[in-house]
Amino acid sequence: LKHAYLQISLDEVSKILTTINTPKGLFQYERLPFEVSSAPSLFQCTIENLLSHLHHVCVYIDDILVTGTDDADHINNLHAVLQTLEEAGLTLKESKCKFGVPSVEYLGHIIDSDGLHPSEAKVKAIWEAPTPINVTELKSFLRLFNYYHKFLPDVATVLSPLHLLLCEDPSWKWSQDQEKAFQKAKAMLYSSSVLTHYDEKPLVVACDASPYGLGAVLSHRMSDGTDLTASSTLSGAEKKYSQLEKDALAIICAVHNFMNTSMVENLFFNLTINHYSFSLVSLNRLL
């Protein structure tokens, strides 16, 4: 969108709140200024509500992504978006628009017909990240790395040695275990798989638990790709659970993460977990 926030008109009460005092007198904004702290959320809410009746549209501030199942569907969706924006009096900046492209980079991801990929530039930045020398640098690395956690189902277990350094104990000791986890995590992201698009095939959720973390993968049956992944690091109390309880916690983790997505909401799925006791639980319920 062209000039983003400045396309949003302010009501009379809001204009008063934006009054600024200058040597030449008092002035009020007629449009939403960039300097207002709530401007991003207000603009996001406005554009989302404006396009909420349309399908295959994603909005992040002034970046609007329009998709489709094929070329004809994409053109129809694009026409609907443009018509809605025109009726609302909003304009676009042509030099910032891309139409009919086979792939697009959006919010740190590459999206194409195969699915969702991590951005090569972001992955390279993580790969070239130096070894942390204190807690602040470690937190910075983990924040950047965790942005792509959905591509890595076992990342919580791999990162567990690093999370040990984030406890309240002020001592810092970067041992061989931390260095091994640090390098393995970066290698995992560099070789991560593509998250595929949803289709009508039956869904399968596979769960597992280790002594340090939980992992889950959502995929389609008879498919080589993965749709979503989830992982979580076990707390001190959870590490004391039996293996059966940890596996049950992995199921809860999967359901909690996947059920909040439009892909799985109100849909059935098959659950796969490598613990024989769960088959006995299911059998007892049938009996």
Coordinates of C-alpha atoms in Angstrom, one line a residue:
L1 CA 0.0 0.0 0.0
K2 CA 1.2 3.5 -0.8
H3 CA 2.1 5.6 2.3
A4 CA 0.4 2.9 4.4
Y5 CA -0.7 4.6 7.7
L6 CA -1.3 8.0 6.0
Q7 CA -4.2 6.5 4.0
I8 CA -6.2 6.1 7.3
S9 CA -8.2 9.1 8.2
L10 CA -8.6 10.1 11.9
D11 CA -11.8 11.0 13.6
E12 CA -12.2 14.3 15.4
V13 CA -11.3 13.0 18.9
S14 CA -8.2 11.2 17.6
K15 CA -7.1 14.4 15.8
I16 CA -7.1 16.3 19.1
L17 CA -4.8 13.6 20.6
T18 CA -2.3 14.1 17.9
T19 CA -1.9 17.8 18.4
I20 CA 1.7 19.1 18.3
N21 CA 3.0 22.4 19.6
T22 CA 5.3 24.3 17.2
P23 CA 6.7 27.9 17.1
K24 CA 4.0 28.6 14.5
G25 CA 1.1 27.3 16.6
L26 CA -0.8 24.1 17.3
F27 CA -1.2 21.5 14.5
Q28 CA -3.3 18.3 14.3
Y29 CA -2.8 15.3 12.1
E30 CA -5.6 14.5 9.6
R31 CA -4.2 11.1 8.9
L32 CA -2.7 8.3 11.1
P33 CA 0.9 9.3 11.7
F34 CA 3.8 6.8 11.8
E35 CA 4.9 8.1 15.2
V36 CA 1.8 6.8 17.2
S37 CA 2.8 3.7 19.1
S38 CA -0.6 2.0 18.4
A39 CA -0.5 2.8 14.6
P40 CA 0.8 -0.7 13.5
S41 CA -2.0 -2.5 15.4
L42 CA -4.7 0.0 14.3
F43 CA -3.6 -0.3 10.7
Q44 CA -3.4 -4.1 10.8
C45 CA -6.9 -4.3 12.3
T46 CA -8.3 -1.9 9.7
I47 CA -6.9 -3.8 6.7
E48 CA -7.8 -7.3 8.1
N49 CA -11.4 -6.2 8.6
L50 CA -11.5 -4.7 5.2
L51 CA -10.4 -7.9 3.5
S52 CA -11.9 -10.4 6.0
H53 CA -14.6 -11.5 3.5
L54 CA -12.0 -12.7 1.0
H55 CA -10.3 -16.1 0.8
H56 CA -6.6 -16.8 -0.1
V57 CA -5.5 -13.5 1.3
C58 CA -2.9 -12.8 4.0
V59 CA -2.2 -9.4 5.4
Y60 CA 0.7 -8.1 7.4
I61 CA 0.6 -4.3 7.9
D62 CA 0.8 -3.0 4.4
D63 CA 2.0 -6.2 2.7
I64 CA -0.9 -8.1 1.2
L65 CA -0.3 -11.6 -0.2
V66 CA -2.9 -13.0 -2.6
T67 CA -2.8 -16.7 -3.6
G68 CA -4.9 -19.2 -5.6
T69 CA -5.2 -22.8 -6.5
D70 CA -4.4 -22.1 -10.1
D71 CA -3.9 -19.1 -12.4
A72 CA -7.6 -18.4 -13.0
D73 CA -8.3 -18.6 -9.2
H74 CA -5.4 -16.3 -8.5
I75 CA -6.6 -13.7 -11.0
N76 CA -10.1 -13.8 -9.5
N77 CA -8.8 -13.4 -6.0
L78 CA -6.5 -10.6 -7.1
H79 CA -9.4 -8.8 -8.8
A80 CA -11.5 -9.1 -5.6
V81 CA -8.7 -7.6 -3.5
L82 CA -8.1 -4.7 -5.9
Q83 CA -11.8 -3.9 -6.1
T84 CA -12.1 -3.9 -2.3
L85 CA -9.2 -1.6 -1.9
E86 CA -10.5 0.7 -4.6
E87 CA -13.9 0.9 -3.0
A88 CA -12.3 1.8 0.3
G89 CA -10.3 4.6 -1.4
L90 CA -6.9 2.9 -0.7
T91 CA -4.1 3.1 -3.3
L92 CA -1.1 0.9 -4.1
K93 CA 2.4 1.8 -5.1
E94 CA 3.1 0.0 -8.4
S95 CA 6.8 -0.2 -8.0
K96 CA 6.3 -2.3 -4.8
C97 CA 3.8 -4.7 -6.3
K98 CA 4.5 -8.1 -7.9
F99 CA 1.9 -9.9 -10.0
G100 CA 1.7 -13.5 -11.2
V101 CA 5.1 -14.6 -9.7
P102 CA 5.8 -18.3 -9.2
S103 CA 7.4 -17.6 -5.7
V104 CA 7.4 -14.8 -3.2
E105 CA 9.4 -13.9 -0.1
Y106 CA 7.0 -13.1 2.7
L107 CA 7.7 -12.6 6.4
G108 CA 11.1 -14.4 6.2
H109 CA 9.8 -17.3 4.2
I110 CA 9.8 -18.3 0.5
I111 CA 6.4 -19.5 -0.7
D112 CA 5.9 -21.4 -3.9
S113 CA 3.9 -24.2 -5.4
D114 CA 5.9 -26.8 -3.4
G115 CA 5.2 -25.2 0.0
L116 CA 6.9 -23.0 2.6
H117 CA 10.7 -22.6 2.7
P118 CA 13.0 -20.7 5.1
S119 CA 14.4 -17.6 3.6
E120 CA 17.9 -18.3 2.3
A121 CA 19.2 -15.0 3.6
K122 CA 17.9 -15.7 7.1
V123 CA 19.2 -19.2 7.1
K124 CA 22.7 -17.9 6.0
A125 CA 22.7 -15.4 8.8
I126 CA 21.9 -18.2 11.4
W127 CA 24.5 -20.5 9.8
E128 CA 27.2 -17.8 10.1
A129 CA 26.2 -16.8 13.6
P130 CA 29.3 -16.9 16.0
T131 CA 29.4 -18.9 19.1
P132 CA 27.6 -17.0 22.0
I133 CA 29.9 -15.8 24.7
N134 CA 27.2 -14.8 27.2
V135 CA 23.5 -15.2 28.0
T136 CA 22.4 -12.1 26.1
E137 CA 24.0 -13.4 22.9
L138 CA 22.6 -16.9 23.4
K139 CA 19.0 -15.4 23.8
S140 CA 19.5 -13.4 20.7
F141 CA 20.5 -16.5 18.7
L142 CA 17.6 -18.6 20.1
R143 CA 15.1 -15.9 19.2
L144 CA 16.3 -15.8 15.6
F145 CA 16.5 -19.6 15.4
N146 CA 13.1 -20.3 16.9
Y147 CA 11.4 -18.2 14.2
Y148 CA 11.9 -21.3 12.0
H149 CA 11.1 -23.9 14.7
K150 CA 8.1 -25.2 12.7
F151 CA 10.5 -26.7 10.2
L152 CA 12.3 -28.8 12.9
P153 CA 10.2 -31.3 14.9
D154 CA 13.1 -32.3 17.2
V155 CA 14.5 -28.9 17.8
A156 CA 13.5 -28.7 21.5
T157 CA 15.6 -31.8 22.3
V158 CA 18.5 -30.6 20.3
L159 CA 18.5 -27.2 21.9
S160 CA 18.1 -28.5 25.5
P161 CA 21.8 -28.1 26.4
L162 CA 21.6 -24.4 25.3
H163 CA 18.5 -23.8 27.4
L164 CA 20.4 -25.1 30.5
L165 CA 22.5 -21.9 30.3
L166 CA 19.4 -19.7 30.5
C167 CA 18.5 -20.7 34.1
E168 CA 18.8 -18.2 37.0
D169 CA 22.3 -19.6 37.9
P170 CA 24.6 -16.7 36.9
S171 CA 27.5 -19.0 36.0
W172 CA 28.3 -19.4 32.3
K173 CA 30.1 -22.5 31.1
W174 CA 30.0 -23.2 27.4
S175 CA 31.0 -26.9 27.2
Q176 CA 31.3 -29.4 24.5
D177 CA 27.6 -30.3 24.9
Q178 CA 26.6 -26.8 24.1
E179 CA 28.9 -26.4 21.2
K180 CA 27.6 -29.7 19.7
A181 CA 24.0 -28.6 20.1
F182 CA 24.8 -25.2 18.7
Q183 CA 26.3 -26.6 15.5
K184 CA 23.7 -29.4 15.1
A185 CA 20.9 -26.9 15.4
K186 CA 22.4 -24.8 12.6
A187 CA 22.9 -27.8 10.4
M188 CA 19.3 -29.0 10.9
L189 CA 18.0 -25.6 9.7
Y190 CA 20.3 -25.6 6.7
S191 CA 19.0 -29.0 5.6
S192 CA 15.4 -28.5 6.8
S193 CA 12.5 -29.8 4.7
V194 CA 9.7 -27.9 3.0
L195 CA 6.4 -27.4 4.7
T196 CA 3.9 -28.5 2.0
H197 CA 0.5 -27.0 1.3
Y198 CA -2.7 -28.5 2.6
D199 CA -4.8 -30.8 0.4
E200 CA -7.7 -33.2 0.9
K201 CA -5.6 -36.3 1.8
P202 CA -6.0 -37.8 5.3
L203 CA -3.9 -36.2 8.0
V204 CA -1.5 -38.0 10.2
V205 CA 0.0 -36.6 13.5
A206 CA 3.2 -38.3 14.7
C207 CA 4.4 -37.6 18.2
D208 CA 7.5 -38.6 20.2
A209 CA 9.1 -37.6 23.5
S210 CA 12.7 -37.7 24.7
P211 CA 14.2 -37.2 28.2
Y212 CA 14.5 -33.4 27.3
G213 CA 11.8 -32.4 24.9
L214 CA 8.7 -33.2 22.9
G215 CA 8.2 -33.3 19.1
A216 CA 5.3 -33.7 16.7
V217 CA 4.8 -33.7 12.9
L218 CA 1.6 -33.1 10.9
S219 CA 1.6 -34.5 7.4
H220 CA -0.6 -36.1 4.8
R221 CA -0.8 -39.8 4.4
M222 CA 1.2 -41.2 1.5
S223 CA 3.1 -37.9 1.2
D224 CA 6.8 -37.1 1.2
G225 CA 6.3 -33.6 2.7
T226 CA 5.5 -32.2 6.1
D227 CA 2.8 -29.7 6.7
L228 CA 3.6 -28.5 10.2
T229 CA 5.9 -29.4 13.1
A230 CA 5.8 -28.6 16.8
S231 CA 8.3 -29.0 19.7
S232 CA 8.6 -28.1 23.3
T233 CA 11.4 -28.3 25.9
L234 CA 10.4 -30.2 29.1
S235 CA 10.4 -28.3 32.4
G236 CA 12.2 -29.7 35.4
A237 CA 9.1 -31.3 36.8
E238 CA 8.1 -32.8 33.4
K239 CA 11.5 -34.4 33.0
K240 CA 10.6 -36.6 36.0
Y241 CA 7.5 -38.0 34.2
S242 CA 7.4 -41.6 33.1
Q243 CA 7.9 -42.3 29.4
L244 CA 4.2 -43.0 29.1
E245 CA 3.4 -39.6 30.6
K246 CA 5.9 -37.8 28.4
D247 CA 4.4 -39.4 25.3
A248 CA 0.9 -38.3 26.5
L249 CA 2.3 -34.8 27.0
A250 CA 3.7 -34.9 23.4
I251 CA 0.1 -35.6 22.2
I252 CA -1.2 -32.7 24.1
C253 CA 1.6 -30.5 22.7
A254 CA 0.6 -31.6 19.2
V255 CA -3.1 -31.0 19.6
H256 CA -2.5 -27.7 21.3
N257 CA -0.3 -26.4 18.4
F258 CA -2.1 -28.0 15.4
M259 CA -5.7 -27.5 16.5
N260 CA -5.1 -23.7 16.5
T261 CA -4.5 -23.8 12.7
S262 CA -7.2 -23.5 10.1
M263 CA -5.7 -26.6 8.4
V264 CA -6.7 -29.0 11.2
E265 CA -9.6 -27.2 12.8
N266 CA -12.8 -29.4 12.8
L267 CA -10.9 -32.2 10.9
F268 CA -10.1 -35.8 11.9
F269 CA -6.6 -37.1 11.9
N270 CA -4.7 -40.3 12.6
L271 CA -2.4 -40.3 15.6
T272 CA 1.0 -42.2 15.4
I273 CA 3.2 -42.7 18.5
N274 CA 5.8 -45.2 19.3
H275 CA 4.6 -46.4 22.7
Y276 CA 2.9 -49.8 22.9
S277 CA 1.0 -48.8 26.1
F278 CA -1.2 -46.4 24.2
S279 CA -2.6 -49.2 22.0
L280 CA -3.6 -51.0 25.2
V281 CA -5.4 -47.9 26.4
S282 CA -7.3 -47.7 23.2
L283 CA -8.1 -51.4 23.3
N284 CA -9.4 -51.2 26.9
R285 CA -11.7 -48.4 25.9
L286 CA -13.1 -50.5 23.0
L287 CA -13.7 -53.4 25.4

